[in-house]
PDB file of C-alpha atoms and ligand atoms in Angstrom:
ATOM      1  CA  MET A  24      76.258  87.403  97.675  1.00  0.00           C
ATOM      2  CA  ASP A  25      75.446  90.334  95.842  1.00  0.00           C
ATOM      3  CA  PHE A  26      78.218  92.864  95.724  1.00  0.00           C
ATOM      4  CA  PHE A  27      76.119  95.887  97.093  1.00  0.00           C
ATOM      5  CA  GLU A  28      75.127  93.346 100.138  1.00  0.00           C
ATOM      6  CA  LEU A  29      78.580  92.478 100.393  1.00  0.00           C
ATOM      7  CA  VAL A  30      79.673  96.303 100.643  1.00  0.00           C
ATOM      8  CA  LYS A  31      76.899  96.899 103.296  1.00  0.00           C
ATOM      9  CA  ASN A  32      77.233  93.699 105.319  1.00  0.00           C
ATOM     10  CA  ARG A  33      81.188  94.204 105.904  1.00  0.00           C
ATOM     11  CA  ARG A  34      82.576  95.450 109.400  1.00  0.00           C
ATOM     12  CA  SER A  35      85.864  95.199 110.738  1.00  0.00           C
ATOM     13  CA  LEU A  36      86.964  92.129 112.331  1.00  0.00           C
ATOM     14  CA  ARG A  37      89.006  92.307 115.428  1.00  0.00           C
ATOM     15  CA  LYS A  38      88.097  88.579 117.043  1.00  0.00           C
ATOM     16  CA  PHE A  39      88.661  85.375 115.259  1.00  0.00           C
ATOM     17  CA  SER A  40      87.554  81.574 116.273  1.00  0.00           C
ATOM     18  CA  ASP A  41      89.983  79.130 116.409  1.00  0.00           C
ATOM     19  CA  ARG A  42      89.032  77.862 112.812  1.00  0.00           C
ATOM     20  CA  ARG A  43      91.626  77.212 110.592  1.00  0.00           C
ATOM     21  CA  VAL A  44      91.887  79.335 107.421  1.00  0.00           C
ATOM     22  CA  GLU A  45      92.971  77.199 104.039  1.00  0.00           C
ATOM     23  CA  SER A  46      95.970  78.480 102.330  1.00  0.00           C
ATOM     24  CA  ARG A  47      93.942  78.217  99.359  1.00  0.00           C
ATOM     25  CA  THR A  48      91.367  80.551 100.638  1.00  0.00           C
ATOM     26  CA  VAL A  49      94.198  82.819 101.039  1.00  0.00           C
ATOM     27  CA  GLU A  50      95.486  82.171  97.832  1.00  0.00           C
ATOM     28  CA  LYS A  51      92.050  82.705  96.270  1.00  0.00           C
ATOM     29  CA  ILE A  52      91.645  85.920  98.121  1.00  0.00           C
ATOM     30  CA  LEU A  53      95.354  87.265  96.828  1.00  0.00           C
ATOM     31  CA  GLU A  54      94.312  86.504  93.134  1.00  0.00           C
ATOM     32  CA  ALA A  55      91.529  88.621  93.208  1.00  0.00           C
ATOM     33  CA  ALA A  56      93.444  91.183  95.094  1.00  0.00           C
ATOM     34  CA  LEU A  57      96.111  91.090  92.131  1.00  0.00           C
ATOM     35  CA  THR A  58      93.711  92.308  89.556  1.00  0.00           C
ATOM     36  CA  ALA A  59      93.020  95.430  91.834  1.00  0.00           C
ATOM     37  CA  PRO A  60      93.838  99.023  89.178  1.00  0.00           C
ATOM     38  CA  SER A  61      97.095 100.235  89.936  1.00  0.00           C
ATOM     39  CA  SER A  62      98.993 103.613  88.454  1.00  0.00           C
ATOM     40  CA  ARG A  63      99.847 103.007  85.182  1.00  0.00           C
ATOM     41  CA  ASN A  64      99.512  99.465  85.440  1.00  0.00           C
ATOM     42  CA  SER A  65     102.639  99.416  87.399  1.00  0.00           C
ATOM     43  CA  HIS A  66     101.138  96.478  89.745  1.00  0.00           C
ATOM     44  CA  SER A  67     103.402  98.072  92.747  1.00  0.00           C
ATOM     45  CA  THR A  68     102.094  95.966  95.640  1.00  0.00           C
ATOM     46  CA  ARG A  69     103.490  92.951  96.915  1.00  0.00           C
ATOM     47  CA  PHE A  70     102.193  90.426  99.877  1.00  0.00           C
ATOM     48  CA  LEU A  71     103.625  88.745 102.927  1.00  0.00           C
ATOM     49  CA  VAL A  72     101.633  86.286 103.859  1.00  0.00           C
ATOM     50  CA  VAL A  73     102.002  85.096 107.481  1.00  0.00           C
ATOM     51  CA  GLU A  74     100.437  81.984 108.890  1.00  0.00           C
ATOM     52  CA  ASP A  75     102.811  81.521 111.759  1.00  0.00           C
ATOM     53  CA  LYS A  76     101.480  82.138 115.320  1.00  0.00           C
ATOM     54  CA  ASP A  77     104.222  83.423 116.884  1.00  0.00           C
ATOM     55  CA  LEU A  78     105.487  85.916 114.081  1.00  0.00           C
ATOM     56  CA  ILE A  79     101.684  86.896 114.076  1.00  0.00           C
ATOM     57  CA  ARG A  80     102.008  87.939 118.007  1.00  0.00           C
ATOM     58  CA  HIS A  81     105.116  89.957 117.053  1.00  0.00           C
ATOM     59  CA  MET A  82     103.592  91.891 114.453  1.00  0.00           C
ATOM     60  CA  SER A  83     101.069  92.474 116.775  1.00  0.00           C
ATOM     61  CA  TYR A  84     103.404  94.830 119.068  1.00  0.00           C
ATOM     62  CA  MET A  85     104.257  96.757 116.148  1.00  0.00           C
ATOM     63  CA  ARG A  86     102.531  99.814 118.005  1.00  0.00           C
ATOM     64  CA  ASP A  87     101.380 100.256 121.274  1.00  0.00           C
ATOM     65  CA  TYR A  88      97.608 101.334 119.870  1.00  0.00           C
ATOM     66  CA  GLY A  89      95.153  99.686 117.600  1.00  0.00           C
ATOM     67  CA  SER A  90      97.479  96.440 116.846  1.00  0.00           C
ATOM     68  CA  ALA A  91      97.384  94.231 119.929  1.00  0.00           C
ATOM     69  CA  PHE A  92      93.832  92.681 118.489  1.00  0.00           C
ATOM     70  CA  MET A  93      95.989  90.899 115.484  1.00  0.00           C
ATOM     71  CA  ALA A  94      97.505  88.685 117.871  1.00  0.00           C
ATOM     72  CA  GLU A  95      94.998  86.249 117.777  1.00  0.00           C
ATOM     73  CA  ALA A  96      94.382  86.345 114.016  1.00  0.00           C
ATOM     74  CA  PRO A  97      95.226  83.290 112.181  1.00  0.00           C
ATOM     75  CA  VAL A  98      96.393  85.115 109.192  1.00  0.00           C
ATOM     76  CA  ALA A  99      97.723  88.209 108.376  1.00  0.00           C
ATOM     77  CA  VAL A 100      98.697  89.461 104.988  1.00  0.00           C
ATOM     78  CA  MET A 101     101.359  92.431 104.926  1.00  0.00           C
ATOM     79  CA  VAL A 102     100.561  94.797 102.256  1.00  0.00           C
ATOM     80  CA  MET A 103     103.901  96.684 100.664  1.00  0.00           C
ATOM     81  CA  GLY A 104     104.466  98.797  97.890  1.00  0.00           C
ATOM     82  CA  ASP A 105     107.594  98.561  95.581  1.00  0.00           C
ATOM     83  CA  LYS A 106     108.595 102.212  95.947  1.00  0.00           C
ATOM     84  CA  ARG A 107     110.837 101.832  92.177  1.00  0.00           C
ATOM     85  CA  ALA A 108     107.906 100.697  90.034  1.00  0.00           C
ATOM     86  CA  THR A 109     105.872 104.175  90.850  1.00  0.00           C
ATOM     87  CA  ASP A 110     105.530 107.521  93.217  1.00  0.00           C
ATOM     88  CA  LEU A 111     101.822 106.300  93.795  1.00  0.00           C
ATOM     89  CA  TRP A 112     103.107 102.863  95.700  1.00  0.00           C
ATOM     90  CA  VAL A 113     100.909 103.918  98.666  1.00  0.00           C
ATOM     91  CA  ASP A 114      97.382 104.645  96.599  1.00  0.00           C
ATOM     92  CA  ASN A 115      97.959 101.038  94.971  1.00  0.00           C
ATOM     93  CA  CYS A 116      98.740  99.292  98.393  1.00  0.00           C
ATOM     94  CA  ALA A 117      95.177 101.039  99.783  1.00  0.00           C
ATOM     95  CA  ILE A 118      93.548  99.767  96.799  1.00  0.00           C
ATOM     96  CA  SER A 119      95.339  96.406  96.779  1.00  0.00           C
ATOM     97  CA  ALA A 120      94.199  96.318 100.589  1.00  0.00           C
ATOM     98  CA  THR A 121      90.851  97.346 100.028  1.00  0.00           C
ATOM     99  CA  PHE A 122      90.186  94.395  97.556  1.00  0.00           C
ATOM    100  CA  VAL A 123      91.919  92.023 100.007  1.00  0.00           C
ATOM    101  CA  GLN A 124      89.411  93.301 102.574  1.00  0.00           C
ATOM    102  CA  LEU A 125      86.423  92.562 100.080  1.00  0.00           C
ATOM    103  CA  ALA A 126      87.779  89.242  98.836  1.00  0.00           C
ATOM    104  CA  ALA A 127      88.039  87.885 102.378  1.00  0.00           C
ATOM    105  CA  GLU A 128      84.475  89.186 102.781  1.00  0.00           C
ATOM    106  CA  ALA A 129      83.120  87.126 100.031  1.00  0.00           C
ATOM    107  CA  ALA A 130      85.560  84.282 101.398  1.00  0.00           C
ATOM    108  CA  GLY A 131      83.416  84.182 104.048  1.00  0.00           C
ATOM    109  CA  LEU A 132      85.941  85.189 106.289  1.00  0.00           C
ATOM    110  CA  GLY A 133      86.070  88.749 107.980  1.00  0.00           C
ATOM    111  CA  SER A 134      89.099  91.255 108.683  1.00  0.00           C
ATOM    112  CA  CYS A 135      90.643  94.218 110.004  1.00  0.00           C
ATOM    113  CA  TRP A 136      93.165  97.129 108.631  1.00  0.00           C
ATOM    114  CA  VAL A 137      96.178  97.550 110.663  1.00  0.00           C
ATOM    115  CA  HIS A 138      98.301 100.879 109.653  1.00  0.00           C
ATOM    116  CA  VAL A 139     101.686 100.528 109.293  1.00  0.00           C
ATOM    117  CA  GLU A 140     102.951 103.262 107.008  1.00  0.00           C
ATOM    118  CA  GLY A 141     104.220 106.654 109.039  1.00  0.00           C
ATOM    119  CA  ARG A 142     102.868 105.231 112.153  1.00  0.00           C
ATOM    120  CA  GLU A 143     104.924 105.305 115.403  1.00  0.00           C
ATOM    121  CA  HIS A 144     106.023 102.272 117.278  1.00  0.00           C
ATOM    122  CA  VAL A 145     105.549 103.649 120.476  1.00  0.00           C
ATOM    123  CA  LYS A 146     102.760 106.809 120.223  1.00  0.00           C
ATOM    124  CA  GLY A 147     104.621 110.138 121.050  1.00  0.00           C
ATOM    125  CA  HIS A 148     107.992 108.802 121.082  1.00  0.00           C
ATOM    126  CA  PRO A 149     109.723 109.500 117.502  1.00  0.00           C
ATOM    127  CA  GLU A 150     113.002 108.455 119.120  1.00  0.00           C
ATOM    128  CA  MET A 151     111.698 105.076 119.468  1.00  0.00           C
ATOM    129  CA  GLY A 152     111.367 104.102 115.851  1.00  0.00           C
ATOM    130  CA  ASP A 153     108.320 103.291 113.683  1.00  0.00           C
ATOM    131  CA  ALA A 154     106.224 100.624 113.385  1.00  0.00           C
ATOM    132  CA  GLU A 155     107.779  99.723 110.260  1.00  0.00           C
ATOM    133  CA  SER A 156     111.337  99.487 111.189  1.00  0.00           C
ATOM    134  CA  TYR A 157     109.967  97.212 113.999  1.00  0.00           C
ATOM    135  CA  LEU A 158     108.671  94.997 111.535  1.00  0.00           C
ATOM    136  CA  ARG A 159     111.606  94.824 109.536  1.00  0.00           C
ATOM    137  CA  THR A 160     113.642  93.426 112.364  1.00  0.00           C
ATOM    138  CA  PHE A 161     112.508  89.944 112.224  1.00  0.00           C
ATOM    139  CA  LEU A 162     110.171  89.947 108.627  1.00  0.00           C
ATOM    140  CA  PRO A 163     111.517  89.551 105.359  1.00  0.00           C
ATOM    141  CA  ILE A 164     110.455  92.839 103.756  1.00  0.00           C
ATOM    142  CA  PRO A 165     112.021  93.684 100.678  1.00  0.00           C
ATOM    143  CA  GLU A 166     114.566  96.762 100.742  1.00  0.00           C
ATOM    144  CA  GLU A 167     112.297  98.327  97.835  1.00  0.00           C
ATOM    145  CA  CYS A 168     109.383  98.126  99.653  1.00  0.00           C
ATOM    146  CA  GLY A 169     107.615 100.531 101.712  1.00  0.00           C
ATOM    147  CA  VAL A 170     104.769  98.777 104.148  1.00  0.00           C
ATOM    148  CA  GLU A 171     101.109 100.159 103.887  1.00  0.00           C
ATOM    149  CA  CYS A 172      99.688  98.245 105.967  1.00  0.00           C
ATOM    150  CA  VAL A 173      98.322  94.342 107.393  1.00  0.00           C
ATOM    151  CA  ILE A 174      95.171  93.011 107.184  1.00  0.00           C
ATOM    152  CA  ALA A 175      94.215  90.450 109.697  1.00  0.00           C
ATOM    153  CA  MET A 176      91.856  88.101 109.133  1.00  0.00           C
ATOM    154  CA  GLY A 177      89.769  85.156 110.184  1.00  0.00           C
ATOM    155  CA  TYR A 178      86.563  83.578 110.714  1.00  0.00           C
ATOM    156  CA  SER A 179      84.201  85.530 113.125  1.00  0.00           C
ATOM    157  CA  PRO A 180      83.632  83.689 116.232  1.00  0.00           C
ATOM    158  CA  TYR A 181      80.054  85.560 116.243  1.00  0.00           C
ATOM    159  CA  GLU A 182      76.823  84.339 115.415  1.00  0.00           C
ATOM    160  CA  GLU A 183      75.661  87.488 114.115  1.00  0.00           C
ATOM    161  CA  ARG A 184      77.439  90.872 112.839  1.00  0.00           C
ATOM    162  CA  LYS A 185      77.819  93.784 114.345  1.00  0.00           C
ATOM    163  CA  PRO A 186      74.654  96.141 112.437  1.00  0.00           C
ATOM    164  CA  ARG A 187      76.588  98.721 110.587  1.00  0.00           C
ATOM    165  CA  PRO A 188      75.768 102.408 112.793  1.00  0.00           C
ATOM    166  CA  GLU A 189      73.663 105.207 111.031  1.00  0.00           C
ATOM    167  CA  GLN A 190      75.954 107.132 109.296  1.00  0.00           C
ATOM    168  CA  ASP A 191      75.220 110.810 108.096  1.00  0.00           C
ATOM    169  CA  ASN A 192      75.865 111.395 104.728  1.00  0.00           C
ATOM    170  CA  SER A 193      74.552 114.681 104.162  1.00  0.00           C
ATOM    171  CA  GLY A 194      76.802 116.751 101.843  1.00  0.00           C
ATOM    172  CA  LYS A 195      79.063 114.155 101.331  1.00  0.00           C
ATOM    173  CA  VAL A 196      78.031 113.682  97.675  1.00  0.00           C
ATOM    174  CA  GLN A 197      77.510 116.816  95.428  1.00  0.00           C
ATOM    175  CA  TRP A 198      75.421 116.115  91.884  1.00  0.00           C
ATOM    176  CA  LEU A 199      75.685 118.384  88.528  1.00  0.00           C
ATOM    177  CA  LYS A 200      73.397 117.665  85.916  1.00  0.00           C
TER     178      LYS A 200
HETATM  179  C1  LIG B   1      93.643 103.922 106.627  1.00  0.00           C
HETATM  180  C2  LIG B   1      93.180 102.664 107.414  1.00  0.00           C
HETATM  181  C3  LIG B   1      93.524 102.664 108.698  1.00  0.00           C
HETATM  182  C4  LIG B   1      92.982 101.991 109.706  1.00  0.00           C
HETATM  183  N1  LIG B   1      93.858 101.116 110.713  1.00  0.00           N
HETATM  184  C5  LIG B   1      93.763 100.650 111.382  1.00  0.00           C
HETATM  185  C6  LIG B   1      94.113 100.223 112.899  1.00  0.00           C
HETATM  186  O1  LIG B   1      95.368 100.526 112.630  1.00  0.00           O
HETATM  187  N2  LIG B   1      93.626  99.389 113.970  1.00  0.00           N
HETATM  188  C7  LIG B   1      92.446  99.082 113.761  1.00  0.00           C
HETATM  189  O2  LIG B   1      91.983  98.734 114.325  1.00  0.00           O
HETATM  190  N3  LIG B   1      91.419  99.536 112.995  1.00  0.00           N
HETATM  191  C8  LIG B   1      91.938 100.223 111.879  1.00  0.00           C
HETATM  192  N4  LIG B   1      91.024 100.633 110.656  1.00  0.00           N
HETATM  193  C9  LIG B   1      90.035  99.984 110.742  1.00  0.00           C
HETATM  194  C10 LIG B   1      88.985 101.251 111.042  1.00  0.00           C
HETATM  195  O3  LIG B   1      88.865 101.808 112.405  1.00  0.00           O
HETATM  196  C11 LIG B   1      87.619 101.132 110.454  1.00  0.00           C
HETATM  197  O4  LIG B   1      87.969  99.966 109.220  1.00  0.00           O
HETATM  198  C12 LIG B   1      86.325 101.746 110.741  1.00  0.00           C
HETATM  199  O5  LIG B   1      86.347 101.890 112.192  1.00  0.00           O
HETATM  200  C13 LIG B   1      85.162 101.288 110.149  1.00  0.00           C
HETATM  201  O6  LIG B   1      84.538 100.202 110.694  1.00  0.00           O
HETATM  202  P1  LIG B   1      84.001  99.130 109.665  1.00  0.00           P
HETATM  203  O7  LIG B   1      85.072  98.640 108.857  1.00  0.00           O
HETATM  204  O8  LIG B   1      83.780  98.091 110.442  1.00  0.00           O
HETATM  205  O9  LIG B   1      83.175  99.822 108.939  1.00  0.00           O
HETATM  206  C14 LIG B   1      91.880 100.895 109.882  1.00  0.00           C
HETATM  207  C15 LIG B   1      90.669 101.263 108.314  1.00  0.00           C
HETATM  208  C16 LIG B   1      91.989 102.147 107.798  1.00  0.00           C
HETATM  209  C17 LIG B   1      90.805 102.517 106.068  1.00  0.00           C
END
């Protein structure tokens, strides 16, 4: 598919079919994501691919809002950044995660971003810790890495994809000629 068509058609997917995702497909997606630009070519982004159903279910409890849907995803890719490599690890992660989503789309999968960085485990209860600390209790997240997000992915159960709603982009782009 043409890149512009792909970008136009992409929508976040929060329900997944039972169809298995081959590890080779995920490898291809991550090979593409590893080409993402990074500050000073620091390549600070790290990925943790989770295919274990029980682990993915545990991950879905990371927050009490906005993460439950990922329990049924066949694959979860955690996007992390090596804080020692650059102070812009969050920015690098966001670009890498975007590449993951676009590469997933190109591979025929749907995906959705689940945010981790700076998010509370239970909304309004900072004393309960944050989503990242919760994930660290059962996942091998390197000490030197911060966690930006998880990209949940899988095949769509729908015949057709939701159309992109009309968007008012007036005033969002300025030109100086
Ligand atoms: C930085 C960021 C954080 C997001 N966090 C979540 C999240 O925690 N849970 C969720 O269901 N969707 C999350 N999303 C997905 C957005 O809700 C989604 O991209 C947006 O509603 C637009 O829909 P679309 O992707 O179908 O165009 C996130 C997206 C971004 C870019």
